[in-house]
mmCIF file of C-alpha atoms in Angstrom:
data_model
loop_
_atom_site.group_PDB
_atom_site.id
_atom_site.type_symbol
_atom_site.label_atom_id
_atom_site.label_comp_id
_atom_site.label_asym_id
_atom_site.label_seq_id
_atom_site.Cartn_x
_atom_site.Cartn_y
_atom_site.Cartn_z
ATOM 1 C CA GLU A 74 3.229 -16.305 5.054
ATOM 2 C CA ILE A 75 5.371 -18.353 7.395
ATOM 3 C CA TYR A 76 8.461 -20.065 5.794
ATOM 4 C CA ASN A 77 11.453 -21.457 7.527
ATOM 5 C CA ASN A 78 10.369 -19.946 10.956
ATOM 6 C CA THR A 79 9.986 -16.577 9.426
ATOM 7 C CA LEU A 80 6.860 -14.604 9.024
ATOM 8 C CA TYR A 81 6.313 -12.488 5.953
ATOM 9 C CA LEU A 82 3.939 -9.735 5.946
ATOM 10 C CA GLY A 83 2.813 -7.829 2.842
ATOM 11 C CA THR A 84 1.393 -4.571 3.924
ATOM 12 C CA ASP A 85 0.259 -0.972 2.343
ATOM 13 C CA ALA A 86 3.646 0.144 4.011
ATOM 14 C CA GLY A 87 5.616 -2.472 2.521
ATOM 15 C CA LEU A 88 7.282 -6.061 3.070
ATOM 16 C CA TYR A 89 8.286 -6.862 6.553
ATOM 17 C CA SER A 90 9.692 -9.935 8.000
ATOM 18 C CA SER A 91 10.235 -11.552 11.501
ATOM 19 C CA HIS A 92 12.096 -14.729 12.618
ATOM 20 C CA ILE A 93 9.659 -16.585 15.037
ATOM 21 C CA GLY A 94 9.972 -19.370 17.508
ATOM 22 C CA VAL A 95 9.805 -23.111 17.101
ATOM 23 C CA ASN A 96 5.946 -23.227 18.211
ATOM 24 C CA LYS A 97 5.457 -20.153 15.561
ATOM 25 C CA HIS A 98 3.697 -18.162 18.176
ATOM 26 C CA ASP A 99 6.238 -16.464 19.967
ATOM 27 C CA PHE A 100 8.189 -13.664 17.953
ATOM 28 C CA VAL A 101 11.913 -13.485 18.869
ATOM 29 C CA GLU A 102 12.650 -10.506 16.737
ATOM 30 C CA ARG A 103 10.933 -7.411 15.834
ATOM 31 C CA LEU A 104 9.387 -6.862 12.506
ATOM 32 C CA ASN A 105 11.913 -5.788 9.840
ATOM 33 C CA ARG A 106 11.041 -3.542 6.866
ATOM 34 C CA ARG A 107 12.325 -5.352 3.757
ATOM 35 C CA HIS A 108 10.860 -3.226 1.189
ATOM 36 C CA ASP A 109 9.033 0.044 1.324
ATOM 37 C CA ALA A 110 6.583 -0.294 -1.709
ATOM 38 C CA PRO A 111 3.075 -1.320 -1.018
ATOM 39 C CA CYS A 112 3.051 -4.877 -1.139
ATOM 40 C CA LEU A 113 -0.033 -6.927 -2.698
ATOM 41 C CA SER A 114 1.173 -10.350 -2.218
ATOM 42 C CA ALA A 115 4.317 -12.131 -0.588
ATOM 43 C CA SER A 116 5.227 -15.581 -1.179
ATOM 44 C CA ALA A 117 8.135 -17.999 -0.066
ATOM 45 C CA ARG A 118 9.575 -21.214 -1.478
ATOM 46 C CA TYR A 119 12.642 -22.912 -2.380
ATOM 47 C CA GLY A 120 14.848 -20.438 -0.193
ATOM 48 C CA THR A 121 13.331 -17.417 -1.850
ATOM 49 C CA VAL A 122 10.828 -14.715 -0.849
ATOM 50 C CA LYS A 123 8.928 -12.751 -3.497
ATOM 51 C CA ALA A 124 7.057 -9.569 -3.085
ATOM 52 C CA SER A 125 4.488 -8.417 -5.653
ATOM 53 C CA CYS A 126 4.296 -4.545 -5.533
ATOM 54 C CA GLY A 127 1.729 -3.934 -8.264
ATOM 55 C CA GLN A 128 2.935 -1.013 -10.602
ATOM 56 C CA ASP A 129 6.047 -0.779 -8.534
ATOM 57 C CA GLY A 130 7.282 -4.356 -9.724
ATOM 58 C CA LEU A 131 8.082 -7.713 -8.548
ATOM 59 C CA TYR A 132 10.948 -8.083 -6.018
ATOM 60 C CA ALA A 133 12.707 -11.199 -4.481
ATOM 61 C CA ALA A 134 15.552 -12.330 -2.170
ATOM 62 C CA ILE A 135 17.361 -15.506 -2.438
ATOM 63 C CA GLU A 136 18.384 -17.718 0.413
ATOM 64 C CA ASP A 137 16.282 -15.845 2.919
ATOM 65 C CA PHE A 138 16.838 -18.155 5.650
ATOM 66 C CA GLY A 139 16.015 -17.678 9.428
ATOM 67 C CA GLY A 140 15.742 -13.773 9.333
ATOM 68 C CA SER A 141 18.775 -13.302 7.429
ATOM 69 C CA LEU A 142 17.544 -10.203 5.898
ATOM 70 C CA ALA A 143 18.903 -10.728 2.221
ATOM 71 C CA PRO A 144 18.420 -7.821 -0.040
ATOM 72 C CA LEU A 145 15.427 -7.969 -2.244
ATOM 73 C CA GLU A 146 16.400 -7.525 -6.043
ATOM 74 C CA TYR A 147 14.219 -5.987 -8.777
ATOM 75 C CA VAL A 148 12.814 -8.923 -11.024
ATOM 76 C CA ALA A 149 9.986 -7.420 -13.101
ATOM 77 C CA PRO A 150 8.160 -4.409 -13.650
ATOM 78 C CA LYS A 151 4.667 -5.124 -12.778
ATOM 79 C CA SER A 152 3.344 -7.774 -10.271
ATOM 80 C CA LEU A 153 -0.195 -8.335 -8.786
ATOM 81 C CA ARG A 154 0.877 -11.978 -7.596
ATOM 82 C CA THR A 155 3.070 -14.819 -8.408
ATOM 83 C CA GLY A 156 2.913 -18.628 -8.444
ATOM 84 C CA TRP A 157 5.313 -21.431 -9.230
ATOM 85 C CA LEU A 158 5.551 -23.684 -12.183
ATOM 86 C CA ASP A 159 8.183 -26.247 -11.079
ATOM 87 C CA TYR A 160 11.114 -24.070 -9.930
ATOM 88 C CA ASP A 161 10.056 -21.313 -12.279
ATOM 89 C CA ILE A 162 8.012 -18.093 -11.426
ATOM 90 C CA VAL A 163 4.698 -17.519 -13.040
ATOM 91 C CA ASN A 164 4.148 -13.623 -12.480
ATOM 92 C CA TYR A 165 0.820 -11.946 -13.035
ATOM 93 C CA PRO A 166 1.447 -8.397 -14.130
ATOM 94 C CA SER A 167 -2.322 -8.175 -14.955
ATOM 95 C CA GLN A 168 -5.313 -10.480 -14.522
ATOM 96 C CA ASN A 169 -5.189 -11.867 -18.015
ATOM 97 C CA ALA A 170 -1.500 -11.683 -19.250
ATOM 98 C CA PRO A 171 0.606 -14.350 -16.962
ATOM 99 C CA THR A 172 4.598 -14.497 -17.768
ATOM 100 C CA LEU A 173 7.097 -16.924 -16.906
ATOM 101 C CA ILE A 174 10.442 -16.197 -15.351
ATOM 102 C CA LYS A 175 13.026 -18.902 -15.586
ATOM 103 C CA THR A 176 15.348 -19.764 -12.450
ATOM 104 C CA GLN A 177 18.300 -21.953 -11.470
ATOM 105 C CA HIS A 178 18.247 -24.131 -8.527
ATOM 106 C CA GLU A 179 20.669 -26.662 -6.759
ATOM 107 C CA LYS A 180 20.117 -29.342 -4.128
ATOM 108 C CA THR A 181 20.753 -28.869 -0.613
ATOM 109 C CA ASP A 182 20.966 -30.337 2.726
ATOM 110 C CA ARG A 183 17.086 -31.310 3.513
ATOM 111 C CA SER A 184 17.595 -31.418 7.300
ATOM 112 C CA ARG A 185 18.357 -27.696 7.207
ATOM 113 C CA TYR A 186 15.644 -26.349 4.719
ATOM 114 C CA GLU A 187 11.851 -27.211 4.158
ATOM 115 C CA GLU A 188 12.867 -28.426 0.438
ATOM 116 C CA GLN A 189 15.751 -30.382 -1.164
ATOM 117 C CA ASN A 190 16.289 -27.670 -3.660
ATOM 118 C CA VAL A 191 16.777 -23.896 -3.394
ATOM 119 C CA LEU A 192 16.841 -21.171 -5.959
ATOM 120 C CA THR A 193 20.393 -19.828 -6.978
ATOM 121 C CA LYS A 194 19.381 -17.490 -9.733
ATOM 122 C CA ILE A 195 16.263 -15.601 -11.068
ATOM 123 C CA GLY A 196 16.265 -14.632 -14.582
ATOM 124 C CA SER A 197 15.490 -11.181 -15.852
ATOM 125 C CA HIS A 198 13.399 -12.138 -18.757
ATOM 126 C CA GLU A 199 9.703 -12.439 -18.924
ATOM 127 C CA ILE A 200 8.197 -15.224 -21.383
ATOM 128 C CA ASN A 201 4.467 -14.185 -22.297
ATOM 129 C CA LEU A 202 2.026 -16.920 -21.215
ATOM 130 C CA ASP A 203 -1.101 -15.129 -22.246
ATOM 131 C CA TYR A 204 -1.421 -17.514 -25.298
ATOM 132 C CA LEU A 205 -2.571 -19.884 -22.780
ATOM 133 C CA LEU A 206 -5.922 -18.089 -22.651
ATOM 134 C CA ASP A 207 -6.528 -18.305 -26.088
ATOM 135 C CA THR A 208 -7.529 -22.078 -25.627
ATOM 136 C CA LEU A 209 -10.437 -20.814 -23.591
ATOM 137 C CA TYR A 210 -11.736 -18.846 -26.361
ATOM 138 C CA VAL A 211 -11.358 -21.839 -29.040
ATOM 139 C CA LYS A 212 -13.083 -24.311 -26.355
ATOM 140 C CA HIS A 213 -15.564 -21.906 -24.560
ATOM 141 C CA GLY A 214 -15.653 -18.658 -26.423
ATOM 142 C CA VAL A 215 -14.083 -16.720 -23.360
ATOM 143 C CA LEU A 216 -12.186 -13.718 -24.437
ATOM 144 C CA LYS A 217 -9.215 -12.424 -22.571
ATOM 145 C CA GLN A 218 -11.144 -9.231 -21.498
ATOM 146 C CA GLU A 219 -13.830 -11.110 -19.741
ATOM 147 C CA VAL A 220 -11.080 -12.767 -17.375
ATOM 148 C CA GLN A 221 -11.081 -11.236 -13.948
ATOM 149 C CA TYR A 222 -8.807 -13.387 -12.057
ATOM 150 C CA THR A 223 -6.037 -15.922 -12.855
ATOM 151 C CA TYR A 224 -3.708 -17.978 -10.741
ATOM 152 C CA ASN A 225 -1.817 -21.367 -10.846
ATOM 153 C CA ILE A 226 -1.127 -24.193 -8.338
ATOM 154 C CA LEU A 227 1.837 -26.126 -9.793
ATOM 155 C CA THR A 228 0.633 -27.357 -13.340
ATOM 156 C CA HIS A 229 -2.896 -26.125 -13.154
ATOM 157 C CA LEU A 230 -3.962 -22.522 -14.196
ATOM 158 C CA TYR A 231 -7.316 -21.266 -12.932
ATOM 159 C CA VAL A 232 -9.359 -18.592 -14.533
ATOM 160 C CA GLN A 233 -12.480 -16.749 -13.357
ATOM 161 C CA THR A 234 -14.495 -14.812 -15.769
ATOM 162 C CA ILE A 235 -16.508 -11.733 -14.975
ATOM 163 C CA ASP A 236 -19.815 -13.602 -14.805
ATOM 164 C CA GLY A 237 -18.261 -15.860 -12.110
ATOM 165 C CA ALA A 238 -17.426 -18.955 -14.265
ATOM 166 C CA CYS A 239 -14.430 -20.736 -13.312
ATOM 167 C CA TYR A 240 -12.047 -22.992 -15.420
ATOM 168 C CA SER A 241 -8.992 -25.036 -14.973
ATOM 169 C CA LEU A 242 -6.233 -25.370 -17.499
ATOM 170 C CA SER A 243 -3.994 -28.512 -17.131
ATOM 171 C CA LEU A 244 -0.546 -27.534 -18.407
ATOM 172 C CA SER A 245 2.555 -29.426 -19.846
ATOM 173 C CA ILE A 246 6.204 -28.083 -20.200
ATOM 174 C CA SER A 247 7.529 -29.745 -23.110
ATOM 175 C CA ASN A 248 10.807 -27.940 -22.983
ATOM 176 C CA GLU A 249 12.714 -25.102 -21.026
ATOM 177 C CA GLU A 250 10.513 -22.330 -22.456
ATOM 178 C CA ALA A 251 7.355 -24.048 -23.979
ATOM 179 C CA VAL A 252 4.176 -24.469 -21.959
ATOM 180 C CA SER A 253 1.035 -25.693 -23.381
ATOM 181 C CA THR A 254 -2.467 -26.572 -22.517
ATOM 182 C CA VAL A 255 -3.416 -30.232 -22.395
ATOM 183 C CA HIS A 256 -7.028 -30.149 -20.916
ATOM 184 C CA ILE A 257 -9.530 -27.614 -20.079
ATOM 185 C CA LYS A 258 -12.342 -28.241 -17.333
ATOM 186 C CA LYS A 259 -15.293 -25.841 -16.804
ATOM 187 C CA TYR A 260 -16.726 -26.209 -13.281
ATOM 188 C CA ASP A 261 -20.406 -26.368 -12.744
ATOM 189 C CA HIS A 262 -20.716 -23.664 -9.785
ATOM 190 C CA LYS A 263 -19.935 -19.761 -10.219
ATOM 191 C CA LEU A 264 -18.396 -17.633 -7.537
ATOM 192 C CA SER A 265 -18.564 -14.090 -6.866
ATOM 193 C CA ARG A 266 -15.687 -12.169 -7.595
ATOM 194 C CA ILE A 267 -12.277 -13.780 -6.176
ATOM 195 C CA LEU A 268 -10.151 -11.636 -4.170
ATOM 196 C CA SER A 269 -7.446 -13.795 -3.111
ATOM 197 C CA VAL A 270 -6.337 -17.576 -3.041
ATOM 198 C CA ASN A 271 -4.040 -19.580 -0.552
ATOM 199 C CA THR A 272 -3.326 -23.267 -0.461
ATOM 200 C CA CYS A 273 -3.355 -25.567 2.366
ATOM 201 C CA LYS A 274 -3.076 -29.227 2.861
ATOM 202 C CA ALA A 275 -6.815 -29.694 2.429
ATOM 203 C CA GLY A 276 -6.820 -27.708 -0.926
ATOM 204 C CA GLN A 277 -7.513 -23.983 -1.749
ATOM 205 C CA VAL A 278 -8.831 -21.297 0.413
ATOM 206 C CA ILE A 279 -10.689 -18.875 -1.871
ATOM 207 C CA GLU A 280 -11.589 -15.399 -0.653
ATOM 208 C CA THR A 281 -14.313 -13.722 -2.575
ATOM 209 C CA GLU A 282 -16.510 -10.759 -2.270
ATOM 210 C CA ASN A 283 -19.417 -12.958 -0.759
ATOM 211 C CA GLY A 284 -17.447 -15.262 1.627
ATOM 212 C CA ILE A 285 -14.489 -17.557 2.070
ATOM 213 C CA TYR A 286 -14.601 -20.929 0.662
ATOM 214 C CA LEU A 287 -12.438 -24.302 1.088
ATOM 215 C CA TRP A 288 -12.092 -25.945 -2.411
ATOM 216 C CA VAL A 289 -10.959 -29.302 -1.637
ATOM 217 C CA SER A 290 -11.243 -31.188 -5.281
ATOM 218 C CA TYR A 291 -9.274 -28.445 -6.815
ATOM 219 C CA GLN A 292 -7.650 -30.784 -9.563
#
């Protein structure tokens, strides 16, 4: 991932970063090893880089701007990947049990950073969100053990089951800690097992066992 002219690489040997040139092609620094645990997923936003290291935990560095090499701090014991829900972190310690980690943020100079707000603190308490998947059982009879991949984009939680069926749950944040489901949609087409998902301006880039797809109408 490239964020604030910094390239972040999650590898089997850990998380690496390198400051890059304005044209995003010329490296101006060597790769710096930021963490030594195998990194399954790396994500950066709101002045923060996060490293999901599976059974080794979730780590994050606040105000990681322009190759500053801010130290990564321990956040949670397990993490396959993470997402964002407003300014808070959605952690996925397993495929069917997402959690919410509250954060604090403040406004900053927009001319310097990519967003108007940056994180100032990441909480240490995980709030279980696995109850959101209970609505899939109520509406469609989907059991939690049938879920093989989950991820979220903003206030949409996406779920794929073992048989390839895909669902989206529209979420509502009613107060500081309560997240609820307001709508569930089941998609007509099935996909082979999802391996990873990334977003771009056009939509979602979904990597599966049988190919790579661009999902444009993901909302």
